[in-house]
Amino acid sequence: MGKKKVKTKVVSQRELSGKGTEGRETGERIYDMWLETDLAGDARAGQFICIYPQDKSTLLPRPISICEADRENGRLRIVYRVAGKGTKEFSHYKAGDDIEILGCLGNGFPLEAAEGKRVIIMGGGIGIPPMLQLLKDLREEGKAEDVKVIAGYRNGQLFLKEDMEKYGDVYVATEDGSAGTKGNVMDVIAAEALQADVVMACGPMPMLRAIRSYSGEHGAKAYISLEERMACGVGACLGCVCRTKKEDAHSHVKNARICTDGPVFLAEDVDI
Amino acid sequence: MGKKKVKTKVVSQRELSGKGTEGRETGERIYDMWLETDLAGDARAGQFICIYPQDKSTLLPRPISICEADRENGRLRIVYRVAGKGTKEFSHYKAGDDIEILGCLGNGFPLEAAEGKRVIIMGGGIGIPPMLQLLKDLREEGKAEDVKVIAGYRNGQLFLKEDMEKYGDVYVATEDGSAGTKGNVMDVIAAEALQADVVMACGPMPMLRAIRSYSGEHGAKAYISLEERMACGVGACLGCVCRTKKEDAHSHVKNARICTDGPVFLAEDVDI
Amino acid sequence: MNTKVKIAGVEFKNPVMTASGTFGSGMEYAEFVDLNKLGAVVTKGVANVPWEGNPAPRVAEVYGGMLNAIGLQNPGVDVLIERDIPFLQQYDTKIIVNVCGKTVEDYLEVVEKLGDTAADMLEINVSCPNVKEGAIAFGQKADCLYDITSEIKKKAKQPVIMKLSPNVTDIAEMAKAAEAAGADALSMINTITGMKIDIHKRKCVLANKTGGLSGPAIKPVAVRMVYQASRAVKIPVIGMGGISCAEDAIEFLMAGASAVAVGAMNFVNPYVTMEIAEGIEEYMRKYGIEEISGLKIDDL
Amino acid sequence: MNTKVKIAGVEFKNPVMTASGTFGSGMEYAEFVDLNKLGAVVTKGVANVPWEGNPAPRVAEVYGGMLNAIGLQNPGVDVLIERDIPFLQQYDTKIIVNVCGKTVEDYLEVVEKLGDTAADMLEINVSCPNVKEGAIAFGQKADCLYDITSEIKKKAKQPVIMKLSPNVTDIAEMAKAAEAAGADALSMINTITGMKIDIHKRKCVLANKTGGLSGPAIKPVAVRMVYQASRAVKIPVIGMGGISCAEDAIEFLMAGASAVAVGAMNFVNPYVTMEIAEGIEEYMRKYGIEEISGLKIDDL
Ligand SMILES: Cc1cc2nc3c(=O)[nH]c(=O)nc-3n(C[C@H](O)[C@H](O)[C@H](O)COP(=O)(O)OP(=O)(O)OC[C@H]3O[C@@H](n4cnc5c(N)ncnc54)[C@H](O)[C@@H]3O)c2cc1C
Ligand SMILES: Cc1cc2nc3c(=O)[nH]c(=O)nc-3n(C[C@H](O)[C@H](O)[C@H](O)COP(=O)(O)OP(=O)(O)OC[C@H]3O[C@@H](n4cnc5c(N)ncnc54)[C@H](O)[C@@H]3O)c2cc1C
Ligand SMILES: Cc1cc2nc3c(=O)[nH]c(=O)nc-3n(C[C@H](O)[C@H](O)[C@H](O)COP(=O)(O)O)c2cc1C
Ligand SMILES: Cc1cc2nc3c(=O)[nH]c(=O)nc-3n(C[C@H](O)[C@H](O)[C@H](O)COP(=O)(O)O)c2cc1C
Ligand code: FES
Ligand code: FES
């Protein structure tokens, strides 16, 4: 149905890092929001939407990954961390509020690349949310030989773990060692001696760099989702580029637009 | 208690120009809001407060006259017209909302000037609201020989008329002749052959100019409340000046600050 | 009522254009906007050869606007001619190509290559504050501006719009210099140089450190400059800077602009250009104004 | 931890000042702010004789800021000396008197009269864009700025801050000219010239037509100019323009300012100066920064 800016209703919102969950004291506030929108109809895992804050001192839309798409019922789920003004505002939204979003944006993960392959999905921190829909889609398509999930958390606040476990085993790494393997997602691979033909990942830059090296060394294909500051979200402003190894077909220079040519790139194609 | 910026709660708000009232088709939307604040304690008739919009594209506070002050219960009433962005925002406030105001500002009407005098209070259009508290105070002080009220409206939408009638007779003028004398407040004076030693007034500039001439011709003292665009509201920016006949004691030029030296001036002192 | 405007002999169906660099080559927003409804599409600045632009982060948000330091990334004029101009020719709108360069020769090469294309006008960006190699000087010194304008006018087959920098002491002086050198029209303002520091990371948000400020925050400065420039010259001025709605556009037209362009606000509302075109019509209808030129207020 | 700063030999208890013209003579805001908590109060510009200023409307609201065209109304330096300075002397804060004039002689007269008063520093406003008689040129031409600065320095008994205009092509050049002429410090930015038109009334909102833009909208431009100027000269720079909170103030200090001043945001939050002074302390505590000068980032 193409990209659109639409008004959508908040269906529900809750704090995942609320009282009672561990690790709240570190100050990370993570929220989980469902939106009602027919943009869900053809949302792909790894795509994102942009949310426009109402606060008029902040004009640019905020890119947030699609965590789950209920395509039949026209609903999108996002899980996000309060990072600044915009996300702080979002965290105050309540069921029934009207908000404006632009979507669905970006390319998403290439499900076809999983066909007949051993796939490892890796999410680090606030890069975990898009892994949920990816996992669901890989499971439902059922063409991968095997799908494993590694989720790297900062601490015992294991958001979305239960959701993902509905679709398969989830290996956990925590920086503070409070659950699973102490360390990061790469430490899980080593500790559990996991093997993959294809890696699909989202997370902080050091993690993505490590995956890129790993994929080079182990001959695995790694699809990584990148982040950059955006203005338009639709490929017009050239704000959100990443360096590419070869000349990009659209830009004719070694820069690709994360919002339209990405956010998912084959690790070997980009210079991160 | 001095000037303060305080958070206050909206006690109630209703539209005075709502459906069923006449004249709504002209598009004037008038709202009536009660605020809970101890600033009410020493509010004087003719003073004003400044309300800060929440919309961050609009930063400056909006000056609005005190329409009624319930000094015992710590409540202020304002009645305002939707004129632009700020007042439009205010019109959406509901009971329980928190808003920020600065008050009480300005000098207010000099009640002592009414002592033993025949006083006519005149309000024109959105200059009517401050007349209500003025009327109440003049009645309660009881030192005027006589107090009459003339309210000039655009059409049959006679907001605040009933409130004022609790404290005395109200002569009405309407521009479209739909109630009272057809014309303006000055036409009422002529039509009803009213006489005054002291006039206290608030309204559009042509009305204030007419009152100024009248007071000159009839030897009445006229106290008029002026309006100008404001920034600080407290006398610091020199944004809100009016020309004065003589050198102003504070500014040492022929300019007085409406927000602090006014908004009420003796008509003969200003050059309008 | 007639919303057509004529600038240097080129007729636009309405005075609403896109600001260079904020609308790609039209392709990216064609999903949102019916390009047939716009007076013109102004393309992203293009040089003689592809430019890589600055490293990321290239954009930062600030109060009521944004900073950008794209650094004029572009695929080079050949790609524009092969790919982007044919795309735009499908639509019933005018095509204005924004041109950038590091030397006068760079500019001339682009201008010459564009000579036989369907581009209706050329807009010469002498004001991008993000390029280091000296291009900025063209837009900040009246004599340099005069020289480059004359050179370009010698080669250009299409009418030439000189796009002025707001980062100058006297915009009227710059406007006069461009006019004297033969410019057919002016456009303004480009972005105002700004900076944002992340006080927690203790470094500039933009990799380039400084960037160009655009969006509603700059509108009063832009209106003032359009007012000053349009009253200093006889050639038409295309006004831009923070336009977010029809009211804003009308403010520029009243100040003296013959047409307007919308930049950063496309990012906030992808439909904004169409809405502005409609809003201007509505205003004209309401006040009984027959021509766009009737919006200008001579005696402001 | 120590929040004291020293500028041209004068010690301020903290780097937070009020911006001239936005705080009256301190009297008006003393009801809200404990003046003892401020580094300095900078008074409204004062001339040799009383000035009436411009007709009203003098202020207009714009997106994220405001325009003003007060036109430097002031009661003249004699009243300031008799009434305002004694008032400020009651407080434990420094007094900076902002000086304006139409001719060099005007400035010199004020500077001389202030010589024997309790004013701790003089801030010379060569940049008010609202005065017609040519005063603006002092702040927009490097040679004029040099000349007036040298003349003032010859007469001034107190250290002299030259307040620069942002309406220039090259702020670093202006900063260097003032430094070369002997200025003890610089302050920036004054307002950026802007305009607002009421499209329904079809006229300018300000009686003076143009006015000076201030408030959050101008902050990125101000930070950039403070960055450029502070790195072009050795004398201290006092930064201002759109500061609304401690984070903003810290941004200026990181960019290279030695102190900051708060202007239009006093109108939005009368307590803002005190809050900023506290917020800076909090930030320093959080990050273990011992001195205000430790906030500056040399290698931004
Ligand atoms: C493709 C993509 C997908 C993302 N998905 C998620 C997600 O699922 N959950 C989640 O919590 N976060 C996600 N992010 C990061 C999220 O966009 C930022 O945390 C958010 O924009 C911060 O906005 P703010 O107003 O709270 O912060 P501020 O710091 O106030 O924002 C200021 C400006 O910087 C931009 N910005 C700040 N941080 C980032 C960042 N990390 N990436 C891009 N722009 C940034 C903002 O969009 C805004 O324009 C994603 C980013 C991208 C690019
Ligand atoms: C002392 C005083 C008392 C007032 N009392 C009342 C009252 O009791 N009821 C009422 O309805 N109105 C009153 N007004 C007028 C009221 O302040 C304006 O209608 C209001 O500020 C408009 O704000 P806005 O955001 O809706 O309009 P906008 O046009 O969006 O405002 C833009 C800017 O212009 C200023 N402004 C616009 N119109 C006026 C105006 N007429 N006077 C002063 N500033 C203006 C605003 O404050 C704001 O800064 C009073 C004005 C003054 C000076
Ligand atoms: C992301 C971005 C890229 C831009 N690129 C160009 C460009 O290539 N050439 C040019 O002349 N102006 C460029 N500009 C400036 C705009 O065309 C316009 O002059 C400026 O942004 C002011 O308008 P606005 O406030 O509506 O954005 C760019 C602006 C932005 C925000
Ligand atoms: C209402 C008003 C009056 C001002 N008067 C003066 C003045 O007399 N002298 C001066 O040097 N600057 C004056 N300024 C400029 C401010 O001191 C300051 O440089 C500018 O407003 C930018 O800071 P801000 O964005 O924090 O307001 C005035 C500004 C405003 C808003
Ligand atoms: S955000 Fe504009 S091109 Fe990606
Ligand atoms: S509004 Fe600032 S002096 Fe009156």
CSV table of C-alpha atoms in Angstrom, one decimal, chain D residues 80-275:
chain,number,residue,atom,x,y,z
D,80,LEU,CA,20.6,55.1,35.8
D,81,ILE,CA,23.3,56.5,38.0
D,82,GLU,CA,21.0,58.0,40.6
D,83,ARG,CA,18.3,55.3,40.7
D,84,ASP,CA,19.3,52.0,39.2
D,85,ILE,CA,22.9,51.5,40.2
D,86,PRO,CA,22.2,52.3,43.9
D,87,PHE,CA,19.4,49.8,43.7
D,88,LEU,CA,21.7,47.1,42.4
D,89,GLN,CA,24.4,47.9,44.9
D,90,GLN,CA,22.1,46.5,47.6
D,91,TYR,CA,22.8,43.1,46.2
D,92,ASP,CA,25.8,40.9,46.2
D,93,THR,CA,26.1,40.6,42.4
D,94,LYS,CA,28.1,42.4,39.8
D,95,ILE,CA,26.7,45.3,37.8
D,96,ILE,CA,27.2,45.5,34.1
D,97,VAL,CA,25.8,48.6,32.4
D,98,ASN,CA,24.9,48.3,28.8
D,99,VAL,CA,25.6,51.4,26.8
D,100,CYS,CA,24.1,52.6,23.6
D,101,GLY,CA,24.4,55.7,21.5
D,102,LYS,CA,23.9,57.3,18.1
D,103,THR,CA,27.4,58.8,17.7
D,104,VAL,CA,30.8,58.0,19.1
D,105,GLU,CA,30.5,61.1,21.3
D,106,ASP,CA,27.2,59.8,22.8
D,107,TYR,CA,28.9,56.6,23.8
D,108,LEU,CA,31.9,58.4,25.2
D,109,GLU,CA,29.7,60.7,27.3
D,110,VAL,CA,28.0,57.7,28.9
D,111,VAL,CA,31.2,55.8,29.5
D,112,GLU,CA,32.7,58.8,31.2
D,113,LYS,CA,29.8,59.4,33.4
D,114,LEU,CA,29.8,55.8,34.5
D,115,GLY,CA,33.5,56.0,35.3
D,116,ASP,CA,33.0,56.9,38.9
D,117,THR,CA,30.0,54.7,39.6
D,118,ALA,CA,29.7,51.2,41.1
D,119,ALA,CA,29.3,49.7,37.7
D,120,ASP,CA,31.7,46.8,37.5
D,121,MET,CA,31.9,46.5,33.7
D,122,LEU,CA,30.5,48.3,30.7
D,123,GLU,CA,28.9,46.4,27.8
D,124,ILE,CA,28.8,48.4,24.6
D,125,ASN,CA,25.9,47.7,22.4
D,126,VAL,CA,27.1,48.4,18.9
D,127,SER,CA,24.6,46.0,17.5
D,128,CYS,CA,21.1,47.1,18.2
D,129,PRO,CA,19.3,46.8,14.9
D,130,ASN,CA,16.4,49.0,15.8
D,131,VAL,CA,18.0,52.4,15.8
D,132,LYS,CA,18.0,54.2,12.5
D,133,GLU,CA,20.6,56.8,12.9
D,134,GLY,CA,23.5,54.7,11.9
D,135,ALA,CA,24.5,53.1,15.2
D,136,ILE,CA,24.1,49.8,13.6
D,137,ALA,CA,27.1,50.4,11.4
D,138,PHE,CA,29.4,50.3,14.4
D,139,GLY,CA,28.6,46.6,14.9
D,140,GLN,CA,28.5,45.6,11.2
D,141,LYS,CA,31.7,47.0,9.9
D,142,ALA,CA,35.0,45.8,11.3
D,143,ASP,CA,36.8,49.1,10.9
D,144,CYS,CA,34.0,51.1,12.5
D,145,LEU,CA,34.0,48.6,15.3
D,146,TYR,CA,37.7,48.9,15.7
D,147,ASP,CA,37.4,52.7,15.9
D,148,ILE,CA,34.6,52.9,18.4
D,149,THR,CA,36.2,50.3,20.6
D,150,SER,CA,39.5,52.2,20.7
D,151,GLU,CA,37.8,55.4,21.5
D,152,ILE,CA,35.8,53.9,24.3
D,153,LYS,CA,38.8,52.1,25.7
D,154,LYS,CA,40.6,55.4,26.0
D,155,LYS,CA,37.9,56.8,28.3
D,156,ALA,CA,36.6,53.8,30.1
D,157,LYS,CA,37.6,53.3,33.7
D,158,GLN,CA,35.9,49.8,33.8
D,159,PRO,CA,36.7,46.8,31.7
D,160,VAL,CA,34.8,47.0,28.4
D,161,ILE,CA,32.7,44.3,26.8
D,162,MET,CA,31.9,44.8,23.2
D,163,LYS,CA,28.5,43.3,22.3
D,164,LEU,CA,28.6,42.0,18.8
D,165,SER,CA,25.8,41.8,16.2
D,166,PRO,CA,25.0,38.5,14.6
D,167,ASN,CA,23.9,40.3,11.4
D,168,VAL,CA,27.3,40.0,9.9
D,169,THR,CA,29.0,37.8,7.3
D,170,ASP,CA,32.0,36.9,9.5
D,171,ILE,CA,31.7,37.0,13.2
D,172,ALA,CA,35.3,36.0,13.8
D,173,GLU,CA,36.5,39.0,11.8
D,174,MET,CA,34.4,41.3,14.0
D,175,ALA,CA,35.7,39.6,17.2
D,176,LYS,CA,39.2,40.1,16.1
D,177,ALA,CA,38.7,43.8,15.3
D,178,ALA,CA,37.3,44.4,18.8
D,179,GLU,CA,40.1,42.5,20.4
D,180,ALA,CA,42.7,44.4,18.4
D,181,ALA,CA,41.2,47.6,19.5
D,182,GLY,CA,41.6,46.7,23.1
D,183,ALA,CA,38.2,45.2,24.1
D,184,ASP,CA,38.4,43.3,27.4
D,185,ALA,CA,35.7,40.9,26.5
D,186,LEU,CA,33.0,40.2,23.9
D,187,SER,CA,29.4,39.3,24.3
D,188,MET,CA,27.2,37.8,21.7
D,189,ILE,CA,24.7,37.5,20.1
D,190,ASN,CA,22.4,40.4,20.0
D,191,THR,CA,19.2,39.8,18.1
D,192,ILE,CA,19.0,38.7,14.5
D,193,THR,CA,16.9,41.1,12.4
D,194,GLY,CA,13.6,39.7,11.4
D,195,MET,CA,10.1,40.6,10.4
D,196,LYS,CA,6.5,39.4,10.9
D,197,ILE,CA,3.5,40.3,8.8
D,198,ASP,CA,-0.1,40.0,9.9
D,199,ILE,CA,-1.6,38.5,6.7
D,200,HIS,CA,-5.1,39.4,7.8
D,201,LYS,CA,-4.4,43.0,8.7
D,202,ARG,CA,-1.9,43.1,5.8
D,203,LYS,CA,0.8,45.0,7.6
D,204,CYS,CA,3.8,44.4,9.8
D,205,VAL,CA,3.1,43.4,13.3
D,206,LEU,CA,5.8,45.7,14.6
D,207,ALA,CA,5.3,49.5,14.2
D,208,ASN,CA,9.0,49.6,13.3
D,209,LYS,CA,8.5,46.9,10.6
D,210,THR,CA,11.6,45.0,11.4
D,211,GLY,CA,12.7,43.8,14.9
D,212,GLY,CA,15.3,41.7,16.6
D,213,LEU,CA,14.7,37.9,16.8
D,214,SER,CA,15.5,36.3,20.1
D,215,GLY,CA,14.6,33.2,22.0
D,216,PRO,CA,15.2,29.4,21.5
D,217,ALA,CA,14.9,29.8,17.7
D,218,ILE,CA,18.3,31.6,17.5
D,219,LYS,CA,20.3,29.3,19.8
D,220,PRO,CA,22.0,27.2,17.1
D,221,VAL,CA,23.2,30.4,15.4
D,222,ALA,CA,24.4,31.9,18.7
D,223,VAL,CA,26.3,28.7,19.7
D,224,ARG,CA,28.0,28.7,16.3
D,225,MET,CA,29.0,32.3,16.6
D,226,VAL,CA,30.3,31.9,20.1
D,227,TYR,CA,32.3,28.9,18.9
D,228,GLN,CA,33.8,30.8,16.0
D,229,ALA,CA,34.5,34.0,17.9
D,230,SER,CA,35.9,32.4,21.0
D,231,ARG,CA,38.3,30.5,19.0
D,232,ALA,CA,39.4,33.5,17.0
D,233,VAL,CA,40.3,35.7,20.0
D,234,LYS,CA,42.0,35.3,23.4
D,235,ILE,CA,39.6,37.6,25.3
D,236,PRO,CA,36.7,36.0,27.0
D,237,VAL,CA,33.3,35.7,25.4
D,238,ILE,CA,29.9,36.0,27.1
D,239,GLY,CA,27.5,33.9,25.3
D,240,MET,CA,23.7,34.4,24.8
D,241,GLY,CA,20.9,33.7,22.5
D,242,GLY,CA,18.0,31.5,23.3
D,243,ILE,CA,19.2,30.1,26.5
D,244,SER,CA,16.3,28.5,28.3
D,245,CYS,CA,17.8,26.0,30.7
D,246,ALA,CA,21.0,24.8,32.3
D,247,GLU,CA,21.7,22.4,29.3
D,248,ASP,CA,21.5,25.4,26.9
D,249,ALA,CA,23.9,27.4,29.1
D,250,ILE,CA,26.3,24.5,29.3
D,251,GLU,CA,26.2,24.2,25.5
D,252,PHE,CA,27.5,27.8,25.3
D,253,LEU,CA,30.2,27.2,27.9
D,254,MET,CA,31.3,24.1,25.9
D,255,ALA,CA,31.4,26.1,22.7
D,256,GLY,CA,33.8,28.5,24.3
D,257,ALA,CA,31.9,31.1,26.3
D,258,SER,CA,33.3,32.1,29.7
D,259,ALA,CA,29.8,33.1,31.0
D,260,VAL,CA,26.3,33.3,29.7
D,261,ALA,CA,23.4,35.6,29.7
D,262,VAL,CA,19.7,34.8,29.6
D,263,GLY,CA,17.3,37.1,27.7
D,264,ALA,CA,13.9,36.4,26.3
D,265,MET,CA,13.3,33.3,28.4
D,266,ASN,CA,13.0,35.5,31.5
D,267,PHE,CA,9.7,36.4,30.1
D,268,VAL,CA,8.6,32.8,29.8
D,269,ASN,CA,10.0,31.8,33.2
D,270,PRO,CA,10.9,34.6,35.6
D,271,TYR,CA,12.9,32.2,37.7
D,272,VAL,CA,15.0,30.8,34.9
D,273,THR,CA,18.3,32.5,35.7
D,274,MET,CA,18.4,31.0,39.2
D,275,GLU,CA,17.4,27.6,37.9
